Short mmCIF file of N, CA, C and O in Angstrom, two decimals:
data_model
loop_
_atom_site.label_atom_id
_atom_site.label_comp_id
_atom_site.label_asym_id
_atom_site.label_seq_id
_atom_site.Cartn_x
_atom_site.Cartn_y
_atom_site.Cartn_z
N GLN A 4 0.82 -1.16 -0.01
CA GLN A 4 -0.03 -0.03 -0.05
C GLN A 4 0.87 1.36 0.10
O GLN A 4 0.47 2.19 -0.56
N LEU A 5 1.96 1.17 0.59
CA LEU A 5 2.84 2.34 0.76
C LEU A 5 3.32 2.71 -0.67
O LEU A 5 3.31 3.91 -1.18
N SER A 6 3.77 1.79 -1.43
CA SER A 6 4.19 1.95 -2.82
C SER A 6 3.18 2.43 -3.74
O SER A 6 3.39 3.40 -4.69
N ASP A 7 1.90 2.14 -3.48
CA ASP A 7 0.81 2.65 -4.14
C ASP A 7 0.46 4.05 -4.03
O ASP A 7 0.13 4.83 -4.93
N SER A 8 0.93 4.50 -2.95
CA SER A 8 0.75 6.04 -2.50
C SER A 8 2.12 6.76 -2.88
O SER A 8 2.19 7.99 -2.43
N ARG A 9 3.12 6.10 -3.52
CA ARG A 9 4.36 6.72 -3.92
C ARG A 9 4.98 7.25 -2.56
O ARG A 9 5.47 8.45 -2.56
N ILE A 10 5.01 6.55 -1.49
CA ILE A 10 5.75 6.91 -0.23
C ILE A 10 6.94 6.25 -0.13
O ILE A 10 7.15 5.00 -0.29
N ASN A 11 7.95 6.99 -0.04
CA ASN A 11 9.35 6.45 0.02
C ASN A 11 9.79 5.96 1.37
O ASN A 11 9.67 6.75 2.48
N VAL A 12 10.05 4.68 1.52
CA VAL A 12 10.63 4.04 2.74
C VAL A 12 12.13 4.23 2.65
O VAL A 12 12.84 3.50 1.92
N SER A 13 12.79 5.09 3.51
CA SER A 13 14.14 5.33 3.47
C SER A 13 14.89 4.41 4.30
O SER A 13 16.09 4.22 4.29
N ASP A 14 14.30 3.76 5.39
CA ASP A 14 14.82 2.79 6.33
C ASP A 14 13.87 1.74 6.88
O ASP A 14 12.78 2.28 7.10
N ALA A 15 14.16 0.73 6.94
CA ALA A 15 13.35 -0.41 7.50
C ALA A 15 14.18 -1.31 8.41
O ALA A 15 15.19 -1.78 8.06
N ARG A 16 13.65 -1.45 9.64
CA ARG A 16 14.23 -2.41 10.62
C ARG A 16 13.39 -3.38 11.23
O ARG A 16 12.27 -2.96 11.57
N VAL A 17 13.70 -4.59 11.19
CA VAL A 17 12.74 -5.59 11.82
C VAL A 17 13.42 -6.22 13.00
O VAL A 17 14.56 -6.69 12.95
N ARG A 18 12.67 -6.38 14.15
CA ARG A 18 13.18 -7.06 15.34
C ARG A 18 12.18 -8.27 15.56
O ARG A 18 11.10 -8.01 15.76
N THR A 19 12.73 -9.44 15.87
CA THR A 19 12.00 -10.56 16.24
C THR A 19 12.55 -11.14 17.61
O THR A 19 13.60 -11.03 17.88
N ALA A 20 11.53 -11.69 18.27
CA ALA A 20 11.94 -12.49 19.51
C ALA A 20 10.98 -13.63 19.58
O ALA A 20 9.81 -13.59 19.22
N PHE A 21 11.32 -14.82 19.93
CA PHE A 21 10.67 -15.99 19.99
C PHE A 21 9.37 -15.82 20.73
O PHE A 21 9.43 -15.18 21.89
N GLY A 22 8.24 -16.19 20.23
CA GLY A 22 6.93 -16.11 20.92
C GLY A 22 6.49 -14.75 21.10
O GLY A 22 5.34 -14.46 21.67
N LYS A 23 6.88 -13.70 20.36
CA LYS A 23 6.50 -12.46 20.34
C LYS A 23 6.18 -11.84 19.03
O LYS A 23 6.87 -12.32 18.10
N PRO A 24 5.41 -10.79 18.92
CA PRO A 24 5.17 -10.24 17.52
C PRO A 24 6.50 -9.57 17.01
O PRO A 24 7.17 -9.11 17.84
N ALA A 25 6.55 -9.57 15.69
CA ALA A 25 7.81 -8.85 15.17
C ALA A 25 7.59 -7.39 15.33
O ALA A 25 6.43 -6.87 15.26
N ARG A 26 8.53 -6.53 15.55
CA ARG A 26 8.48 -5.06 15.51
C ARG A 26 9.16 -4.57 14.36
O ARG A 26 10.42 -4.95 13.96
N ILE A 27 8.43 -3.75 13.52
CA ILE A 27 9.00 -3.34 12.36
C ILE A 27 9.04 -1.72 12.37
O ILE A 27 8.01 -1.06 12.61
N ASP A 28 10.19 -1.13 12.29
CA ASP A 28 10.52 0.28 12.46
C ASP A 28 10.83 0.89 10.96
O ASP A 28 11.64 0.32 10.40
N LEU A 29 9.83 1.71 10.48
CA LEU A 29 10.10 2.30 9.15
C LEU A 29 10.27 3.80 9.34
O LEU A 29 9.67 4.47 10.10
N ARG A 30 11.22 4.30 8.43
CA ARG A 30 11.46 5.68 8.30
C ARG A 30 10.71 6.06 6.94
O ARG A 30 11.28 5.39 5.94
N ILE A 31 9.79 6.86 6.91
CA ILE A 31 9.18 7.14 5.63
C ILE A 31 9.23 8.79 5.36
O ILE A 31 9.21 9.51 6.29
N GLU A 32 9.14 9.06 4.09
CA GLU A 32 9.20 10.48 3.73
C GLU A 32 7.86 10.96 3.22
O GLU A 32 7.28 10.16 2.28
N LEU A 33 7.24 11.83 3.88
CA LEU A 33 6.01 12.22 3.67
C LEU A 33 5.92 13.78 3.19
O LEU A 33 6.71 14.47 3.58
N SER A 34 4.94 14.19 2.42
CA SER A 34 4.87 15.66 2.03
C SER A 34 3.93 16.52 2.91
O SER A 34 3.96 17.69 2.73
N SER A 35 3.07 15.89 3.66
CA SER A 35 2.09 16.71 4.53
C SER A 35 1.60 15.98 5.70
O SER A 35 1.84 14.72 5.73
N CYS A 36 1.03 16.68 6.60
CA CYS A 36 0.33 16.15 7.75
C CYS A 36 -0.92 15.18 7.39
O CYS A 36 -1.09 14.18 7.97
N SER A 37 -1.59 15.64 6.25
CA SER A 37 -2.70 14.84 5.94
C SER A 37 -2.16 13.48 5.26
O SER A 37 -2.82 12.44 5.49
N GLN A 38 -1.05 13.49 4.69
CA GLN A 38 -0.46 12.27 4.15
C GLN A 38 -0.01 11.33 5.19
O GLN A 38 -0.09 10.14 5.25
N LEU A 39 0.46 12.00 6.26
CA LEU A 39 0.73 11.21 7.56
C LEU A 39 -0.36 10.42 8.12
O LEU A 39 -0.35 9.20 8.34
N GLN A 40 -1.41 11.24 8.15
CA GLN A 40 -2.85 10.59 8.83
C GLN A 40 -3.24 9.42 7.93
O GLN A 40 -3.77 8.52 8.32
N THR A 41 -3.20 9.79 6.57
CA THR A 41 -3.82 8.71 5.68
C THR A 41 -2.84 7.45 5.76
O THR A 41 -3.37 6.30 5.85
N THR A 42 -1.60 7.57 5.86
CA THR A 42 -0.66 6.56 5.94
C THR A 42 -0.79 5.76 7.15
O THR A 42 -0.81 4.55 7.22
N ILE A 43 -1.04 6.48 8.27
CA ILE A 43 -1.20 5.68 9.54
C ILE A 43 -2.49 4.89 9.45
O ILE A 43 -2.58 3.78 9.96
N GLY A 44 -3.54 5.53 8.82
CA GLY A 44 -4.72 4.79 8.67
C GLY A 44 -4.56 3.49 7.85
O GLY A 44 -5.15 2.40 8.12
N GLN A 45 -3.83 3.55 6.74
CA GLN A 45 -3.58 2.50 5.82
C GLN A 45 -2.81 1.38 6.59
O GLN A 45 -3.08 0.07 6.50
N ILE A 46 -1.79 1.73 7.35
CA ILE A 46 -1.01 0.69 8.05
C ILE A 46 -1.78 0.08 9.12
O ILE A 46 -1.82 -1.15 9.33
N ARG A 47 -2.65 0.92 9.93
CA ARG A 47 -3.41 0.31 10.95
C ARG A 47 -4.47 -0.64 10.46
O ARG A 47 -4.86 -1.70 11.07
N SER A 48 -4.92 -0.49 9.19
CA SER A 48 -5.98 -1.30 8.64
C SER A 48 -5.37 -2.77 8.21
O SER A 48 -6.11 -3.63 7.75
N MET A 49 -4.08 -2.85 7.94
CA MET A 49 -3.49 -4.11 7.56
C MET A 49 -3.59 -5.17 8.43
O MET A 49 -3.72 -5.07 9.74
N ALA A 50 -3.76 -6.32 8.03
CA ALA A 50 -4.07 -7.58 8.80
C ALA A 50 -2.80 -7.67 9.68
O ALA A 50 -1.70 -7.41 9.16
N ASP A 51 -3.06 -7.99 10.89
CA ASP A 51 -1.98 -8.51 11.83
C ASP A 51 -1.13 -7.26 12.31
O ASP A 51 -0.28 -7.43 13.17
N VAL A 52 -1.56 -6.01 12.03
CA VAL A 52 -0.82 -4.85 12.78
C VAL A 52 -1.54 -4.65 14.00
O VAL A 52 -2.77 -4.57 14.25
N LEU A 53 -0.72 -4.71 15.11
CA LEU A 53 -1.27 -4.62 16.53
C LEU A 53 -1.30 -3.14 16.98
O LEU A 53 -2.01 -2.73 17.83
N ASP A 54 -0.32 -2.27 16.62
CA ASP A 54 -0.11 -1.07 17.06
C ASP A 54 0.80 -0.28 16.10
O ASP A 54 1.56 -0.77 15.32
N ILE A 55 0.61 1.13 15.98
CA ILE A 55 1.39 1.95 15.23
C ILE A 55 1.62 3.14 15.95
O ILE A 55 0.65 3.78 16.54
N ALA A 56 2.66 3.74 15.91
CA ALA A 56 2.97 4.98 16.54
C ALA A 56 4.10 6.00 15.85
O ALA A 56 4.97 5.37 15.21
N ARG A 57 3.78 7.05 15.77
CA ARG A 57 4.75 8.05 15.23
C ARG A 57 5.87 8.36 16.50
O ARG A 57 5.42 8.73 17.50
N THR A 58 7.07 8.26 16.16
CA THR A 58 8.21 8.28 17.33
C THR A 58 8.92 9.41 17.22
O THR A 58 9.82 9.82 18.15
N GLY A 59 9.20 10.20 16.01
CA GLY A 59 10.03 11.31 15.93
C GLY A 59 10.14 11.85 14.68
O GLY A 59 9.49 11.36 13.70
N ILE A 60 10.81 12.91 14.62
CA ILE A 60 10.84 13.78 13.37
C ILE A 60 12.38 13.94 13.12
O ILE A 60 13.00 14.19 14.23
N GLY A 61 12.81 13.79 11.93
CA GLY A 61 14.34 14.11 11.75
C GLY A 61 14.91 13.05 10.89
O GLY A 61 14.99 12.39 10.14
#
């Protein structure tokens, strides 16, 4: 879905631990606050997504 919206993922990191959900940290480049809200909604609606949070700017 991110590629459909032409959102650039500049960094991706995945952490796994036995018996726990994987954690995926993405750094994405967005052009506006509305694009951020749309993107958060798209990710939240994906199957198996437990939580999503914006953690910083920069």
